[in-house]
Short mmCIF file of C-alpha atoms and ligand atoms in Angstrom, two decimals:
data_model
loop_
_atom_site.label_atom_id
_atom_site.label_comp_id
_atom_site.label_asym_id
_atom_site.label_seq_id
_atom_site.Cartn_x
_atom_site.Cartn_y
_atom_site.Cartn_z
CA UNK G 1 125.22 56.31 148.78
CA UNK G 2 128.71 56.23 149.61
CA UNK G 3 130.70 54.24 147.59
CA UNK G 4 133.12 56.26 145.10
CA UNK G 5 135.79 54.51 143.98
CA UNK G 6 139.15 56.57 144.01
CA UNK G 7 142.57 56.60 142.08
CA UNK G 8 141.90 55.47 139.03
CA UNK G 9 139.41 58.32 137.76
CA UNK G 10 141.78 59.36 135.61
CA UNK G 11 141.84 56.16 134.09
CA UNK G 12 138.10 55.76 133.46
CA UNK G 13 137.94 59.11 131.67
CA UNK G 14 137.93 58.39 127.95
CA UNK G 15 140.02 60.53 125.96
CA UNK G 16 138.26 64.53 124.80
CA UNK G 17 136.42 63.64 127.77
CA UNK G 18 136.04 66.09 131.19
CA UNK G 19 133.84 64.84 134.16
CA UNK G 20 131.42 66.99 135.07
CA UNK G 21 129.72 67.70 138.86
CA UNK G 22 125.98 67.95 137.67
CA UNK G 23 124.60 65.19 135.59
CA UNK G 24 123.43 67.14 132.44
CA UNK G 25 119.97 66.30 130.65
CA UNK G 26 120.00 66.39 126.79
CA UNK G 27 117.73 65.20 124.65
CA UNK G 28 116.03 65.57 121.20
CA UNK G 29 112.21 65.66 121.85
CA UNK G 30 110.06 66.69 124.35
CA UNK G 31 109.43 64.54 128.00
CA UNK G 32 106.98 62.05 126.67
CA UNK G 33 104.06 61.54 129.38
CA UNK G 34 104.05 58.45 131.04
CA UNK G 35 100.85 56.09 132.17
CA UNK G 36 101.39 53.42 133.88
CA UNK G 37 98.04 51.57 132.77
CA UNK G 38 98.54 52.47 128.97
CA UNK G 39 102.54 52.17 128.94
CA UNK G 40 103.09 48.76 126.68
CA UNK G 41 106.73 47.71 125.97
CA UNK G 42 107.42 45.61 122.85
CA UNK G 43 109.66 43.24 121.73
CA UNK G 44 109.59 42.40 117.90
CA UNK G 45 111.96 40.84 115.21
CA UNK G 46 113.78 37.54 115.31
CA UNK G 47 112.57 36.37 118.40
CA UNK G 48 110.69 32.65 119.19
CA UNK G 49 108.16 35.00 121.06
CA UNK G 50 107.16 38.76 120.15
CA UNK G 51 106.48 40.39 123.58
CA UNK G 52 104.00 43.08 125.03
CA UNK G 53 104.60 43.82 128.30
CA UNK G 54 102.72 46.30 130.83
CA UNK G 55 104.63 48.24 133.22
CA UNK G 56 103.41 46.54 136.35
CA UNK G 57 105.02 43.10 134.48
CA UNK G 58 108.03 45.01 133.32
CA UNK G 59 108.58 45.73 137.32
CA UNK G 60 108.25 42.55 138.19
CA UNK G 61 111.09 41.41 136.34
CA UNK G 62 114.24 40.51 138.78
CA UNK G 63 116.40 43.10 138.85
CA UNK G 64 119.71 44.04 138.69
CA UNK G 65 122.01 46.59 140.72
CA UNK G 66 125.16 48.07 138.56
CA UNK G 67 127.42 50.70 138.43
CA UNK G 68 129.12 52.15 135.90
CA UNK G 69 130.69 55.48 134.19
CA UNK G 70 128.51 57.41 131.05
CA UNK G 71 130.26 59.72 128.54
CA UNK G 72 128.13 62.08 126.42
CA UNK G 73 129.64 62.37 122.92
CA UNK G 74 129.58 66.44 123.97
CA UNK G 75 132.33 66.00 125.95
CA UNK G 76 131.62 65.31 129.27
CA UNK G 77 131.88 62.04 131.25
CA UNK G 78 129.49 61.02 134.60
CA UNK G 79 131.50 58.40 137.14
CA UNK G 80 130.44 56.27 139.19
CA UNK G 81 126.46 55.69 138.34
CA UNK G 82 123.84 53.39 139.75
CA UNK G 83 121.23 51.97 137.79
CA UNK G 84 118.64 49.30 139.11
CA UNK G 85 116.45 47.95 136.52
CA UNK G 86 116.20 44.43 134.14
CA UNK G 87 119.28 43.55 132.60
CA UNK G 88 118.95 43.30 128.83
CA UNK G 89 120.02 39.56 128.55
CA UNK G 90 116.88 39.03 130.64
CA UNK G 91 114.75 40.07 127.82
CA UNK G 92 116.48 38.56 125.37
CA UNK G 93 115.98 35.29 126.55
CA UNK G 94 112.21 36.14 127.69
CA UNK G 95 111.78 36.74 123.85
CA UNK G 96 114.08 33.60 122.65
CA UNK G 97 116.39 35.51 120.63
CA UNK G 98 116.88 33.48 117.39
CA UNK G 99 120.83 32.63 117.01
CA UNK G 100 120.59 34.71 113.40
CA UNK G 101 120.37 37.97 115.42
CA UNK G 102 123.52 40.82 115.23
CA UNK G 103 121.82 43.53 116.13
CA UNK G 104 119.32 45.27 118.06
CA UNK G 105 117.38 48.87 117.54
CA UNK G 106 116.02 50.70 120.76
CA UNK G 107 113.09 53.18 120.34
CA UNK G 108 111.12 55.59 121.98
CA UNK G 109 107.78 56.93 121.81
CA UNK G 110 109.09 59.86 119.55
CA UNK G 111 110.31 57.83 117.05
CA UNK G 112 114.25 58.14 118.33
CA UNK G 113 116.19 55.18 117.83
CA UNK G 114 119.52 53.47 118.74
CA UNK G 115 121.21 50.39 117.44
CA UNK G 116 124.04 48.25 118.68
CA UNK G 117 125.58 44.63 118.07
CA UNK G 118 123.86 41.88 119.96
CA UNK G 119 127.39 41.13 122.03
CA UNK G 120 126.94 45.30 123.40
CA UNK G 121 123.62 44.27 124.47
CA UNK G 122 124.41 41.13 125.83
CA UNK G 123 126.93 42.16 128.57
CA UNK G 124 126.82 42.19 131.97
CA UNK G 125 126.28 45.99 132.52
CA UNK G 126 123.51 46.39 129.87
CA UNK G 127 120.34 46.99 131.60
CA UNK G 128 116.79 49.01 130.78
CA UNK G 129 116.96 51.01 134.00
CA UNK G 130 113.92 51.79 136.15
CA UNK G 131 115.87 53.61 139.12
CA UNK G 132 119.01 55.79 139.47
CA UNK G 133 120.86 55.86 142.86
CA UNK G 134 118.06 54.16 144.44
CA UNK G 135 115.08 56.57 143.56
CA UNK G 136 112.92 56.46 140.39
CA UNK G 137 114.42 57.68 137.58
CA UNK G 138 113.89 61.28 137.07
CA UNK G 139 111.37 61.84 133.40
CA UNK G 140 114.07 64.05 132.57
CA UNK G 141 116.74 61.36 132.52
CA UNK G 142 114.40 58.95 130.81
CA UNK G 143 112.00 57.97 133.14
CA UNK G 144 109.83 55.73 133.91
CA UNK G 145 112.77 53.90 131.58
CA UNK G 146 115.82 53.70 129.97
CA UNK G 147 118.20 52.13 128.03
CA UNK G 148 121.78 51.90 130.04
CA UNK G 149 125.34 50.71 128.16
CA UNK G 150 127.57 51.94 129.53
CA UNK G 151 130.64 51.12 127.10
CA UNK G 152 129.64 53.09 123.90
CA UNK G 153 128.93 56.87 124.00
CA UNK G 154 125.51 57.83 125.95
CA UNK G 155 123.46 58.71 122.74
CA UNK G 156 123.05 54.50 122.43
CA UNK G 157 121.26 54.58 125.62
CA UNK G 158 117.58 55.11 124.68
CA UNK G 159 115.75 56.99 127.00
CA UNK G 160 112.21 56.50 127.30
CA UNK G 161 112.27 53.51 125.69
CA UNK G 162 109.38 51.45 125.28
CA UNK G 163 110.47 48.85 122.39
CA UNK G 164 113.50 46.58 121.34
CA UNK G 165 113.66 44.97 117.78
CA UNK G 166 116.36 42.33 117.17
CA UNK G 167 117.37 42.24 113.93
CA UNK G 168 119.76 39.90 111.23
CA UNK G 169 121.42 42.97 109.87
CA UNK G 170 122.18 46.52 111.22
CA UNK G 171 120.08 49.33 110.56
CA UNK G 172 121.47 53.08 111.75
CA UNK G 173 120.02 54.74 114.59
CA UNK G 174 118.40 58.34 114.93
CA UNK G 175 121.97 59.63 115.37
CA UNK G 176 124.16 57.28 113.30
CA UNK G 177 122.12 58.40 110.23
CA UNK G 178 123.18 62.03 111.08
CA UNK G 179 127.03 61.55 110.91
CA UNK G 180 127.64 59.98 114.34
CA UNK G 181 130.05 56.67 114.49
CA UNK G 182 128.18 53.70 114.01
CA UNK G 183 130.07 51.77 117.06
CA UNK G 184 130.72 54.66 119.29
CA UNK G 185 133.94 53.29 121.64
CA UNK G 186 134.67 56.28 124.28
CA UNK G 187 138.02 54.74 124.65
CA UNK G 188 138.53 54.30 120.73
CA UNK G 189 136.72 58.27 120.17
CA UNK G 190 134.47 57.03 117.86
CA UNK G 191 132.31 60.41 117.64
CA UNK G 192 131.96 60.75 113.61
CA UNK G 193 131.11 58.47 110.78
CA UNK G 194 133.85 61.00 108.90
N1 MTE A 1 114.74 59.15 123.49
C1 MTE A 1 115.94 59.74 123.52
N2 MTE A 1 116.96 59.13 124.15
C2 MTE A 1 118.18 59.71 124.20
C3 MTE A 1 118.41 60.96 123.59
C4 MTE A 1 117.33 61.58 122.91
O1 MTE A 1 117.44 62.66 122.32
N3 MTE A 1 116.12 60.93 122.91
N4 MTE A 1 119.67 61.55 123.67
C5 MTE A 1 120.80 60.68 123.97
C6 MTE A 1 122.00 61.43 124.35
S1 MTE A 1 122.85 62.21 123.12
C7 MTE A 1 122.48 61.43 125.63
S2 MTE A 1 123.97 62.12 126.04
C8 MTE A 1 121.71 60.83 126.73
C9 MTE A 1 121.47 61.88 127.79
O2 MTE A 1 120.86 61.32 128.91
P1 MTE A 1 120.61 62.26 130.17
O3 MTE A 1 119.74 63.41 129.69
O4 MTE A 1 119.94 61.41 131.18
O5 MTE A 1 121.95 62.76 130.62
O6 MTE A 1 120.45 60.31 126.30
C10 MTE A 1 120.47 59.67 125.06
N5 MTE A 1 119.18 59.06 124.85
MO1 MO A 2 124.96 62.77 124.12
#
């Protein structure tokens, strides 16, 4: 795929941040297996409808094409990324989100979670991503699915996840309870809750 867009790389690059060539793979736990015929993904909280969905449904969802930059709260930013997969809003609205909700928490099969605001969720380039520059995306990166927001720091972006709870109050994610900022702006360096 050729379609980098020049000049203003400088620009995208948030500050503390350096872009790197490879695309690094970091993670907490080990590659969870993945079956397609036992995979469930679940939608729970203040919805009208709690969801289970099976992978084959999950696929058929429409999808959406987007590009956009990551930065790893280690320091180094990614440009230019595609991502096909179901934009988040799409779920939401499968599930009725109740107009109570703030905030969402992402999970994966280990137990690692993320949370954001609703409105993070919400926009346009939020999307649980099935395919990365037009192939499957690698296990390593998160495969057969992950979490993609591309405006807050990369650790927000669940990867493996299989479930999305929408919530009337905030509740910390795997790494905000360890001393990571709550909100995590790239632009704003919001790395540490100190
Ligand atoms: N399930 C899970 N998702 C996760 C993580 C993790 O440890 N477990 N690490 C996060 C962090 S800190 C980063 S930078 C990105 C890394 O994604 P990558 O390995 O595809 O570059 O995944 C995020 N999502
Ligand atoms: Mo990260």
């Amino acid at each position: 795929m050729f379609k980098r867009r020049t000049g203003d790389e400088k620009a995208r690059t948030p500050p503390g941040q350096r872009v790197t060539r490879g695309w690094p793979i970091l993670h907490a736990e080990p590659v969870p297996r993945f079956d397609p015929a036992t995979w469930r993904f679940r939608v729970t909280g203040q919805v009208e409808r709690e969801l289970e969905l099976t992978w084959e449904t999950f696929r058929a969802l429409p999808s959406v094409t987007i590009e956009s930059d990551i930065h790893c709260v280690t320091g180094w930013t990614k440009l230019d990324k595609t991502w096909e997969g179901a934009a988040f809003r799409e779920i939401a609205e499968r599930a009725g989100a109740k107009p109570n909700v703030t905030h969402v928490v992402t999970s994966a099969p280990s137990g690692y979670t993320a949370n954001l605001p609703i409105e993070a969720v919400m926009d346009d380039d939020a999307l649980f991503a099935w395919a990365h520059d037009g192939q499957p995306l690698d296990p390593q990166h998160g495969g057969p699915l992950r979490l993609v927001v591309p405006k807050r720091y990369f650790w927000k972006s669940t990867k493996w996840v299989i479930g999305v709870e929408f919530l009337d109050h905030d509740e910390r994610g795997f790494w905000e309870v360890r001393g990571y900022h709550n909100d995590a702006h790239p632009f704003a360096e919001e790395r540490y809750s100190w």
